[in-house]
Coordinates of C-alpha atoms in Angstrom, one line a residue:
M234 CA -42.6 -119.5 -92.7
H235 CA -45.4 -121.5 -92.0
P236 CA -46.2 -122.0 -88.0
P237 CA -47.4 -125.6 -88.0
L238 CA -44.0 -126.6 -89.9
L239 CA -41.8 -124.7 -87.5
E240 CA -43.9 -126.6 -84.8
H241 CA -43.1 -129.8 -86.6
R242 CA -39.3 -129.1 -86.5
R243 CA -39.3 -128.6 -82.8
C244 CA -40.4 -132.3 -82.4
G245 CA -37.6 -133.2 -83.7
Q246 CA -38.2 -134.3 -87.1
S247 CA -36.7 -133.6 -90.4
S248 CA -37.1 -130.5 -92.0
F249 CA -38.4 -132.3 -95.1
S250 CA -42.3 -132.3 -96.2
P251 CA -44.0 -135.3 -94.4
L252 CA -45.2 -136.4 -97.6
V253 CA -41.9 -137.2 -98.6
G254 CA -39.9 -137.9 -95.3
H255 CA -42.6 -140.5 -94.2
S256 CA -39.9 -142.9 -93.2
I257 CA -38.8 -140.7 -90.2
R258 CA -42.2 -141.5 -88.5
R259 CA -41.3 -144.6 -86.9
R260 CA -39.5 -142.8 -84.1
R261 CA -41.5 -142.3 -81.0
R262 CA -42.4 -138.8 -80.7
P263 CA -45.2 -137.1 -78.2
R264 CA -49.0 -137.5 -78.8
G265 CA -49.3 -133.7 -79.2
C266 CA -46.3 -133.9 -81.7
R267 CA -48.2 -137.1 -83.7
Q268 CA -51.5 -134.4 -83.8
E269 CA -49.3 -131.8 -84.9
N270 CA -48.0 -134.2 -88.0
R271 CA -51.6 -135.4 -89.0
A272 CA -52.6 -131.8 -89.3
V273 CA -49.8 -131.0 -91.6
V274 CA -50.5 -134.2 -93.7
A275 CA -54.1 -133.3 -93.7
E276 CA -53.0 -129.6 -95.1
A277 CA -50.9 -130.7 -97.4
N278 CA -53.6 -133.1 -99.1
Q279 CA -55.8 -130.7 -99.1
R280 CA -53.6 -128.2 -101.0
D281 CA -52.9 -130.8 -103.7
Y282 CA -56.8 -131.7 -103.8
G283 CA -57.4 -128.3 -104.2
A284 CA -55.1 -127.9 -107.0
L285 CA -56.5 -131.2 -108.8
A286 CA -60.0 -129.8 -108.4
T287 CA -58.8 -126.4 -110.1
E288 CA -57.3 -127.5 -112.8
G289 CA -60.0 -130.5 -113.3
S290 CA -62.6 -127.4 -113.6
E291 CA -60.6 -126.1 -116.6
V292 CA -60.3 -129.3 -118.3
L293 CA -64.0 -130.3 -118.1
T294 CA -64.6 -126.9 -119.4
T295 CA -62.2 -127.2 -122.2
L296 CA -63.3 -131.0 -123.4
V297 CA -67.0 -129.5 -123.4
R298 CA -66.6 -126.2 -125.4
H299 CA -64.1 -127.7 -127.7
H300 CA -67.0 -130.3 -128.6
Y301 CA -69.6 -127.9 -128.6
V302 CA -67.6 -125.2 -130.6
L303 CA -67.0 -128.2 -133.3
Q304 CA -70.5 -129.0 -133.4
T305 CA -71.8 -125.5 -133.8
L306 CA -69.5 -125.1 -136.7
S307 CA -70.3 -128.7 -138.2
S308 CA -73.9 -126.7 -138.6
S309 CA -72.5 -123.2 -139.8
S310 CA -69.3 -121.6 -140.0
R311 CA -71.3 -118.0 -139.8
L312 CA -72.5 -117.8 -136.1
A313 CA -75.5 -116.1 -135.0
T314 CA -74.6 -113.2 -132.2
T315 CA -76.7 -115.4 -129.9
V316 CA -74.7 -118.3 -129.9
A317 CA -72.5 -119.0 -126.8
T318 CA -68.8 -119.7 -128.1
H319 CA -67.6 -120.0 -124.6
P320 CA -70.7 -121.9 -122.8
A321 CA -69.9 -122.2 -118.8
V322 CA -69.9 -125.5 -117.3
S323 CA -72.0 -125.2 -114.0
R324 CA -72.0 -126.8 -111.1
E325 CA -75.2 -128.9 -111.9
V326 CA -73.6 -130.2 -115.2
V327 CA -70.5 -131.2 -113.4
L328 CA -72.7 -133.1 -111.0
T329 CA -74.3 -135.0 -113.7
L330 CA -71.0 -136.7 -114.4
I331 CA -70.0 -137.8 -111.4
D332 CA -73.8 -139.2 -110.6
A333 CA -72.9 -141.3 -114.0
M334 CA -69.7 -142.9 -112.8
P335 CA -69.4 -145.2 -110.0
V336 CA -66.9 -143.8 -107.8
E337 CA -69.5 -142.1 -105.0
A338 CA -69.2 -145.0 -102.9
G339 CA -65.0 -145.0 -103.2
V340 CA -64.8 -141.2 -101.9
L341 CA -63.0 -141.2 -98.4
R342 CA -65.5 -139.1 -96.3
T343 CA -65.8 -138.5 -92.2
K344 CA -68.2 -140.0 -89.9
G345 CA -70.6 -136.7 -89.9
M346 CA -70.4 -137.0 -93.6
P347 CA -72.8 -140.1 -94.4
Q348 CA -73.8 -138.0 -98.0
L349 CA -71.4 -136.5 -100.3
S350 CA -72.4 -133.1 -100.3
P351 CA -72.9 -131.1 -103.7
E352 CA -69.5 -129.3 -103.4
V353 CA -67.4 -132.1 -102.4
K354 CA -69.0 -133.9 -105.4
E355 CA -67.8 -131.3 -107.4
D356 CA -64.3 -131.3 -106.3
V357 CA -64.0 -135.1 -106.6
T358 CA -65.3 -135.0 -110.3
Q359 CA -62.9 -132.2 -111.3
A360 CA -59.7 -133.8 -109.4
I361 CA -60.6 -137.4 -111.5
A362 CA -60.7 -135.3 -114.7
A363 CA -57.5 -133.7 -113.8
A364 CA -55.3 -136.8 -113.0
A365 CA -57.1 -137.8 -116.6
W366 CA -55.5 -134.9 -118.2
R367 CA -52.1 -135.7 -116.7
A368 CA -51.8 -139.0 -117.6
N369 CA -53.0 -138.5 -120.8
G370 CA -52.7 -134.7 -121.8
D371 CA -54.8 -133.4 -125.2
L372 CA -55.6 -137.0 -126.4
L373 CA -58.6 -136.6 -124.0
M374 CA -59.8 -134.3 -126.7
E375 CA -59.8 -137.2 -129.5
R376 CA -60.8 -140.2 -126.6
Q377 CA -62.6 -140.5 -123.6
P378 CA -63.9 -143.2 -121.8
R379 CA -67.7 -143.5 -122.7
T380 CA -69.1 -142.3 -119.8
V381 CA -67.5 -138.9 -120.2
A382 CA -67.9 -139.1 -123.9
D383 CA -71.7 -139.6 -123.4
W384 CA -71.4 -136.7 -121.3
I385 CA -70.0 -134.3 -123.1
R386 CA -72.2 -134.9 -126.2
A387 CA -75.6 -134.2 -123.9
F388 CA -74.1 -130.9 -122.9
E389 CA -76.6 -128.3 -124.1
P390 CA -75.5 -124.4 -123.0
P391 CA -77.8 -122.8 -120.9
A392 CA -79.8 -120.3 -122.9
D393 CA -82.2 -118.1 -120.7
S394 CA -86.0 -117.7 -122.3
S395 CA -85.7 -114.4 -124.2
T396 CA -82.9 -115.7 -126.2
Q397 CA -84.5 -118.5 -126.9
L398 CA -87.5 -116.5 -128.0
Q399 CA -85.1 -114.1 -130.2
E400 CA -83.5 -117.4 -132.0
Y401 CA -87.0 -118.7 -132.6
F402 CA -88.5 -116.0 -134.3
A403 CA -85.9 -114.4 -136.0
R404 CA -85.8 -117.9 -138.0
V405 CA -89.3 -117.8 -139.0
K406 CA -89.0 -113.7 -139.4
V407 CA -91.6 -112.5 -137.1
G408 CA -90.8 -109.3 -134.7
Y409 CA -92.1 -108.7 -131.7
D410 CA -91.9 -106.5 -128.5
F411 CA -92.1 -106.0 -124.9
D412 CA -93.9 -103.8 -122.7
Y413 CA -93.8 -103.8 -119.1
Q414 CA -96.8 -103.2 -116.2
R415 CA -95.7 -102.4 -112.2
R416 CA -98.0 -103.0 -109.3
G417 CA -97.5 -102.7 -105.8
P418 CA -95.2 -100.1 -103.6
D419 CA -92.0 -99.1 -104.3
H420 CA -89.9 -101.4 -101.5
Q421 CA -92.5 -104.5 -102.9
S422 CA -93.3 -104.0 -106.3
Q423 CA -93.7 -106.5 -109.1
M424 CA -94.0 -106.5 -112.9
R425 CA -95.3 -108.1 -115.4
A426 CA -94.1 -108.5 -119.1
T427 CA -96.3 -108.9 -122.2
V428 CA -95.3 -109.5 -125.9
T429 CA -97.0 -108.5 -128.7
F430 CA -96.4 -110.2 -131.9
D431 CA -96.0 -108.6 -135.7
V432 CA -98.6 -110.7 -137.0
D433 CA -102.3 -110.6 -138.0
G434 CA -104.5 -109.9 -135.2
R435 CA -101.5 -108.4 -133.0
P436 CA -101.6 -111.4 -130.5
R437 CA -100.4 -110.6 -126.9
C438 CA -98.6 -113.0 -124.3
H439 CA -98.8 -112.0 -120.8
G440 CA -96.3 -113.4 -118.6
P441 CA -96.6 -113.9 -114.7
W442 CA -95.7 -111.4 -112.0
R443 CA -92.2 -111.4 -111.0
T444 CA -90.1 -109.1 -108.6
G445 CA -87.9 -106.8 -111.3
K446 CA -88.3 -106.4 -114.9
T447 CA -85.6 -109.0 -116.1
A448 CA -87.3 -111.6 -114.3
A449 CA -90.8 -110.6 -115.8
K450 CA -89.0 -110.6 -119.1
Q451 CA -87.8 -114.3 -119.1
A452 CA -90.9 -115.3 -117.5
A453 CA -93.2 -114.0 -120.1
A454 CA -90.4 -115.0 -123.2
A455 CA -90.8 -118.9 -121.6
T456 CA -94.8 -118.2 -121.8
A457 CA -94.5 -117.4 -125.4
L458 CA -92.1 -120.2 -126.2
D459 CA -94.7 -122.5 -124.6
W460 CA -97.4 -121.4 -126.8
V461 CA -95.4 -121.9 -130.2
L462 CA -93.2 -125.2 -128.9
G463 CA -95.5 -126.3 -125.7
H464 CA -97.9 -129.4 -125.9
D465 CA -101.1 -129.3 -124.1
E466 CA -101.4 -132.7 -123.3
T467 CA -105.2 -132.6 -122.8
G468 CA -105.2 -132.1 -126.9
A469 CA -107.6 -129.3 -126.4
P470 CA -107.1 -126.8 -129.1
P471 CA -105.3 -123.7 -128.8
T472 CA -107.3 -120.5 -128.4
G473 CA -107.6 -116.6 -128.7
D474 CA -104.1 -115.0 -129.0
R475 CA -102.4 -118.1 -128.9
T476 CA -104.3 -119.4 -132.2
H477 CA -103.6 -116.4 -133.8
L478 CA -99.9 -116.5 -132.9
L479 CA -99.6 -120.4 -133.9
R480 CA -101.2 -120.2 -137.1
A481 CA -98.8 -117.2 -138.2
V482 CA -95.7 -119.0 -137.2
F483 CA -97.3 -122.3 -138.7
L484 CA -97.3 -120.5 -142.4
A485 CA -93.9 -119.1 -141.5
E486 CA -92.3 -122.5 -141.2
L487 CA -94.2 -123.4 -144.2
R488 CA -92.7 -121.0 -146.6
T489 CA -89.4 -122.0 -145.3
A490 CA -90.3 -125.6 -146.5
D491 CA -90.9 -124.3 -150.0
P492 CA -89.7 -126.8 -152.2
D493 CA -88.6 -124.0 -154.6
R494 CA -85.9 -123.2 -152.1
R495 CA -82.9 -124.5 -151.1
I496 CA -83.5 -126.7 -147.8
H497 CA -80.6 -126.5 -145.4
V498 CA -80.9 -129.9 -143.8
D499 CA -78.7 -129.8 -140.8
K500 CA -79.8 -126.6 -139.8
C501 CA -83.3 -127.5 -140.3
I502 CA -83.1 -130.5 -137.6
V503 CA -81.2 -128.4 -135.4
A504 CA -83.6 -125.8 -135.6
G505 CA -87.0 -128.2 -135.5
T506 CA -88.1 -126.6 -138.4
L507 CA -91.8 -127.9 -138.9
G508 CA -91.1 -130.8 -136.1
V509 CA -88.8 -132.5 -138.3
D510 CA -86.3 -133.3 -135.2
L511 CA -88.8 -135.1 -133.7
L512 CA -89.1 -137.7 -136.7
A513 CA -85.0 -137.9 -136.8
T514 CA -85.0 -138.6 -133.4
G515 CA -87.7 -141.3 -133.3
D516 CA -90.1 -139.4 -131.1
Y517 CA -92.9 -139.9 -132.9
D518 CA -95.5 -139.3 -130.3
G519 CA -93.7 -135.9 -129.7
H520 CA -94.1 -135.3 -133.4
L521 CA -97.6 -136.3 -133.3
R522 CA -98.4 -133.7 -130.5
W523 CA -96.7 -131.1 -132.7
A524 CA -99.0 -131.8 -135.4
R525 CA -102.0 -132.6 -134.0
A526 CA -102.3 -128.9 -132.1
R527 CA -101.4 -127.5 -135.9
A528 CA -103.9 -129.8 -138.0
Q529 CA -106.1 -127.8 -136.0
L530 CA -105.5 -124.8 -137.6
V531 CA -105.8 -126.0 -141.1
P532 CA -108.8 -125.0 -143.0
G533 CA -110.8 -128.0 -144.9
S534 CA -109.0 -131.2 -145.8
G535 CA -105.6 -129.8 -145.4
T536 CA -104.3 -131.6 -148.6
A537 CA -102.2 -128.9 -149.9
I538 CA -100.5 -128.2 -147.0
A539 CA -99.8 -131.9 -146.3
A540 CA -98.4 -132.3 -149.5
R541 CA -95.8 -129.8 -148.9
L542 CA -95.3 -131.3 -145.4
T543 CA -94.3 -134.4 -146.9
A544 CA -92.1 -133.5 -149.7
F545 CA -90.3 -131.5 -146.7
Y546 CA -90.1 -134.3 -144.7
E547 CA -89.0 -136.5 -147.4
T548 CA -86.3 -134.2 -148.4
V549 CA -84.7 -133.6 -144.9
L550 CA -84.9 -137.5 -143.5
T551 CA -83.8 -138.8 -146.9
Q552 CA -80.4 -136.7 -146.6
H553 CA -80.1 -136.8 -142.9
R554 CA -79.8 -141.1 -143.4
R555 CA -78.0 -140.4 -146.2
A556 CA -75.6 -138.2 -144.9
A557 CA -75.1 -140.5 -142.0
V558 CA -74.2 -143.6 -144.4
R559 CA -72.0 -141.6 -146.5
Q560 CA -70.0 -140.7 -143.3
W561 CA -69.9 -144.1 -141.6
S562 CA -68.7 -145.9 -145.2
V563 CA -65.8 -143.0 -145.5
Q564 CA -64.7 -143.5 -142.4
N565 CA -64.1 -147.3 -142.3
T566 CA -63.0 -147.9 -146.2
P567 CA -59.7 -148.6 -146.9
F568 CA -58.3 -145.6 -148.6
R569 CA -61.2 -143.2 -146.7
G570 CA -62.1 -141.8 -150.6
A571 CA -58.2 -140.6 -151.1
E572 CA -57.6 -140.2 -154.9
V573 CA -53.9 -141.1 -154.4
L574 CA -53.3 -144.3 -153.3
P575 CA -50.5 -145.0 -150.4
Q576 CA -47.1 -146.2 -151.5
Q577 CA -47.0 -149.2 -148.9
L578 CA -50.1 -150.2 -150.8
G579 CA -50.1 -154.0 -149.6
A580 CA -48.9 -153.2 -145.9
H581 CA -51.9 -150.4 -145.9
I582 CA -54.2 -153.4 -146.6
D583 CA -53.1 -155.6 -144.7
A584 CA -53.3 -153.2 -141.6
W585 CA -56.9 -151.8 -142.5
R586 CA -57.7 -155.3 -142.8
A587 CA -56.0 -156.2 -139.1
G588 CA -58.1 -153.6 -137.9
P589 CA -61.9 -152.8 -137.1
D590 CA -62.9 -150.7 -140.1
A591 CA -63.6 -153.5 -142.2
A592 CA -65.6 -155.4 -140.0
R593 CA -67.4 -152.0 -139.5
L594 CA -67.9 -151.6 -143.1
A595 CA -69.5 -155.5 -143.2
L596 CA -71.9 -154.1 -140.0
L597 CA -73.1 -151.3 -142.5
E598 CA -74.2 -154.0 -145.6
D599 CA -75.8 -155.8 -143.1
L600 CA -77.7 -153.8 -142.1
I601 CA -78.9 -151.9 -144.9
T602 CA -79.8 -155.5 -146.4
M603 CA -81.7 -156.1 -143.4
L604 CA -83.5 -152.8 -143.4
R605 CA -84.8 -152.4 -146.8
H606 CA -87.9 -154.5 -147.2
T607 CA -89.2 -154.8 -144.0
N608 CA -90.8 -152.8 -141.2
P609 CA -87.4 -150.9 -139.8
A610 CA -88.6 -151.5 -136.1
T611 CA -88.5 -155.4 -136.6
A612 CA -85.5 -155.3 -138.8
A613 CA -83.6 -153.3 -136.9
L614 CA -84.2 -155.3 -133.3
D615 CA -83.1 -158.6 -135.8
Y616 CA -80.2 -157.2 -136.7
V617 CA -79.2 -156.4 -133.3
Q618 CA -80.4 -159.8 -132.0
R619 CA -78.1 -161.2 -135.1
Q620 CA -75.3 -159.4 -134.0
A621 CA -75.4 -160.7 -130.7
Q622 CA -75.0 -164.0 -131.7
T623 CA -72.2 -163.2 -133.6
V624 CA -70.5 -161.7 -130.1
A625 CA -72.0 -164.7 -128.3
D626 CA -70.6 -167.4 -130.6
A627 CA -67.3 -165.5 -130.2
A628 CA -67.2 -165.5 -126.8
G629 CA -68.2 -169.5 -126.2
V630 CA -71.5 -168.9 -124.3
P631 CA -75.2 -168.9 -124.8
L632 CA -77.2 -165.7 -125.7
E633 CA -80.4 -165.3 -124.2
A634 CA -83.0 -163.3 -125.9
E635 CA -86.3 -161.9 -124.7
L636 CA -88.5 -159.9 -127.1
S637 CA -91.4 -157.7 -125.7
S638 CA -93.6 -154.9 -127.4
D639 CA -95.6 -152.1 -126.0
N640 CA -97.4 -148.5 -127.1
T641 CA -93.6 -147.4 -127.1
G642 CA -92.2 -149.7 -129.4
Q643 CA -90.7 -153.1 -129.6
S644 CA -87.7 -154.0 -127.5
V645 CA -85.1 -157.0 -127.4
T646 CA -83.6 -157.9 -124.3
L647 CA -79.8 -159.9 -125.0
H648 CA -78.2 -161.7 -122.0
L649 CA -74.9 -163.4 -122.4
P650 CA -74.3 -165.0 -119.2
G651 CA -70.5 -164.7 -117.8
A652 CA -69.1 -162.4 -120.9
R653 CA -68.2 -159.1 -120.3
W654 CA -69.3 -158.1 -123.8
A655 CA -69.9 -154.2 -123.9
E656 CA -67.0 -153.3 -125.9
A657 CA -67.2 -156.1 -128.6
F658 CA -70.9 -154.9 -129.0
E659 CA -70.4 -151.1 -129.0
P660 CA -70.1 -150.9 -132.5
V661 CA -73.3 -152.6 -133.3
V662 CA -74.8 -149.6 -130.7
D663 CA -73.3 -146.8 -132.6
I664 CA -74.1 -147.9 -136.0
V665 CA -77.7 -148.3 -135.0
D666 CA -77.7 -145.0 -133.3
S667 CA -75.7 -143.4 -136.2
I668 CA -78.2 -144.7 -139.0
V669 CA -81.5 -146.0 -137.9
G670 CA -81.6 -143.2 -135.0
G671 CA -84.4 -142.9 -132.1
A672 CA -83.0 -146.3 -130.5
I673 CA -83.3 -146.4 -126.6
W674 CA -80.3 -148.5 -125.2
A675 CA -79.8 -149.9 -121.6
Q676 CA -76.9 -151.5 -120.7
E677 CA -75.0 -153.4 -117.8
A678 CA -72.3 -155.8 -117.8
E679 CA -74.0 -158.7 -119.0
V680 CA -77.0 -157.3 -120.0
V681 CA -77.8 -155.0 -123.4
A682 CA -81.7 -154.3 -124.0
V683 CA -82.8 -152.0 -126.6
T684 CA -86.3 -150.2 -128.1
I685 CA -87.3 -149.1 -131.0
P686 CA -90.1 -146.9 -131.2
T687 CA -92.9 -147.8 -133.6
V688 CA -94.7 -145.1 -135.9
P689 CA -98.2 -144.8 -134.4
S690 CA -101.5 -144.0 -136.9
A691 CA -103.0 -140.9 -136.9
A692 CA -106.4 -139.8 -138.9
D693 CA -105.4 -136.0 -139.8
P694 CA -103.6 -135.6 -143.0
I695 CA -101.0 -133.2 -140.9
S696 CA -100.0 -135.8 -138.3
R697 CA -100.2 -138.5 -141.3
A698 CA -97.6 -136.4 -143.1
G699 CA -94.5 -136.8 -141.1
L700 CA -95.6 -140.3 -139.8
D701 CA -96.0 -142.2 -143.2
V702 CA -92.8 -140.4 -144.5
A703 CA -91.0 -142.1 -141.1
Q704 CA -92.7 -145.6 -141.9
R705 CA -91.4 -145.3 -145.3
A706 CA -88.0 -144.7 -143.9
W707 CA -86.0 -147.5 -145.8
S708 CA -87.5 -147.1 -149.3
D709 CA -84.6 -145.0 -150.4
P710 CA -83.2 -146.6 -153.8
W711 CA -80.2 -144.8 -153.2
L712 CA -79.5 -147.3 -150.5
D713 CA -79.6 -150.2 -153.0
R714 CA -76.7 -148.6 -154.8
V715 CA -74.9 -147.9 -151.6
R716 CA -75.1 -151.3 -150.4
D717 CA -74.3 -152.9 -154.0
A718 CA -71.2 -151.0 -154.0
L719 CA -70.4 -151.6 -150.5
T720 CA -70.8 -155.9 -151.3
D721 CA -68.7 -155.6 -154.5
V722 CA -65.8 -154.1 -152.1
L723 CA -66.2 -156.7 -149.2
L724 CA -66.4 -159.3 -151.9
L725 CA -62.9 -158.2 -152.9
V726 CA -61.5 -157.9 -149.8
E727 CA -62.4 -161.4 -148.9
Y728 CA -61.1 -162.6 -151.7
L729 CA -57.5 -161.3 -151.5
P730 CA -54.7 -163.3 -149.9
A731 CA -53.8 -164.0 -146.3
P732 CA -52.0 -161.4 -144.8
E733 CA -49.0 -163.8 -144.6
E734 CA -49.1 -164.2 -148.3
E735 CA -48.2 -161.2 -151.2
T736 CA -51.2 -159.5 -152.5
S737 CA -50.6 -158.6 -156.4
F738 CA -50.8 -155.2 -157.5
E739 CA -53.5 -156.0 -159.7
Q740 CA -55.8 -157.3 -156.7
L741 CA -55.1 -154.0 -154.9
E742 CA -55.7 -151.8 -158.0
E743 CA -59.2 -153.6 -158.5
L744 CA -60.1 -152.8 -154.9
A745 CA -59.4 -149.4 -155.2
R746 CA -61.5 -149.0 -158.0
A747 CA -64.5 -150.9 -156.3
E748 CA -64.0 -148.0 -153.6
H749 CA -63.9 -145.2 -156.0
A750 CA -67.1 -146.7 -157.4
L751 CA -68.7 -146.9 -153.8
M752 CA -67.6 -143.3 -153.5
L753 CA -69.2 -141.9 -156.9
R754 CA -72.7 -143.5 -155.3
L755 CA -71.9 -142.1 -152.2
R756 CA -71.5 -138.6 -153.5
I757 CA -74.8 -138.9 -155.5
T758 CA -77.1 -136.7 -153.7
G759 CA -80.1 -136.2 -156.1
D760 CA -83.4 -138.2 -155.7
A761 CA -82.4 -139.9 -158.4
G762 CA -80.0 -141.6 -156.8

């Protein structure tokens, strides 16, 4: 038997665990016995806590891998050999979660532990995850607290530099080789790797000296990636081997943007082809730096290249936005686009009207209407303020709004005194993030601030190609037709009788036809709209 438990029995207490038989503690016991009992309690608590932390480690890993695999398969059903299907959730990743949760102040600690160590933070976070899993089970796969959901979405599996180099140059179909140099005595030797690329001029990228071959390879790969993907903040033009390499990969990416070839929109955004990911996320300054580095490589006016870039950006961003509108619409319509209607049609519509979906559909109609014919940044802020006013009116409190702007964008700060309105405002945040994109949010109990990036100006045609497309973000006539179809659905819903009254079959059938017309609009993907 466990020695402390034997000693515990000799003190005259029951053989039950001290965690269960706590009522017996009222008996007077010698001081030494109390000390022994506390040690047993601490040990038992530590065993339970350690078990929770171990279980929580598996919970967090499972949640992350589940989300990551779904995201990976949504972009391609054929996984490259370099894709991590079982990404590791390191301590550093776990620590970002506890830093986002307001729990650190409530963690018990000894007097000699003014600050929680990384090990304790990791254990606490894992224990919380295990407790949540025990309470909710696999429902955590579908719904998580916002902090946890944001943490999961932000997870990016660690990839070493050589793997990233392989993935990038496989996409642009450029080959390369590594070779190595050694210096110094055997017991203190260093190695340097050099990457040679199979393009005109055979550019070579030398990595820094490192201890060991693997470290040298990773360092050289990181340097080569920075040549291609990095940005010189001073604006200095690339020179020498970097110029040759940058020109080669730029031309290779342009070939993938050939309008005669099928463009896979999601893959282009994930891969960052021709900097389109920066436009899609509203990182206009990042795209401007990307374009300026390549504009210096283009001979003459660059008109032909700019035209191809414009066509590529128009296709990718338009289809990306249409997909977002399509997903939001289908998720919130009464029948989700189903061809076969439910048998209990009236009860189904009553449940739909009582839930959040009808309001979320109205949010989309209002957003498209406001963004169609004005500056997108200004219209998005007006939309946010307008929806905040609706929340304020419902809460019966005054809304305080403050507008501001700077070089990064236009902002509005909204304050509802005395109202905890984050949950009511969450659908507005979701739709702006989903449809507009690029918004930067800051949120507290009573305050929400949002910044919409503004499109900067540019002189060279390569830079203007992407920025002009972003400025014309809402000129797609397809959006007008979708909005009109949305309006028809919402008007019919508004004219339906109250839930306690009976809705005729003809009214329900008319609503089903209106939704079907909306689905037809949403399915159109061609330029004609």
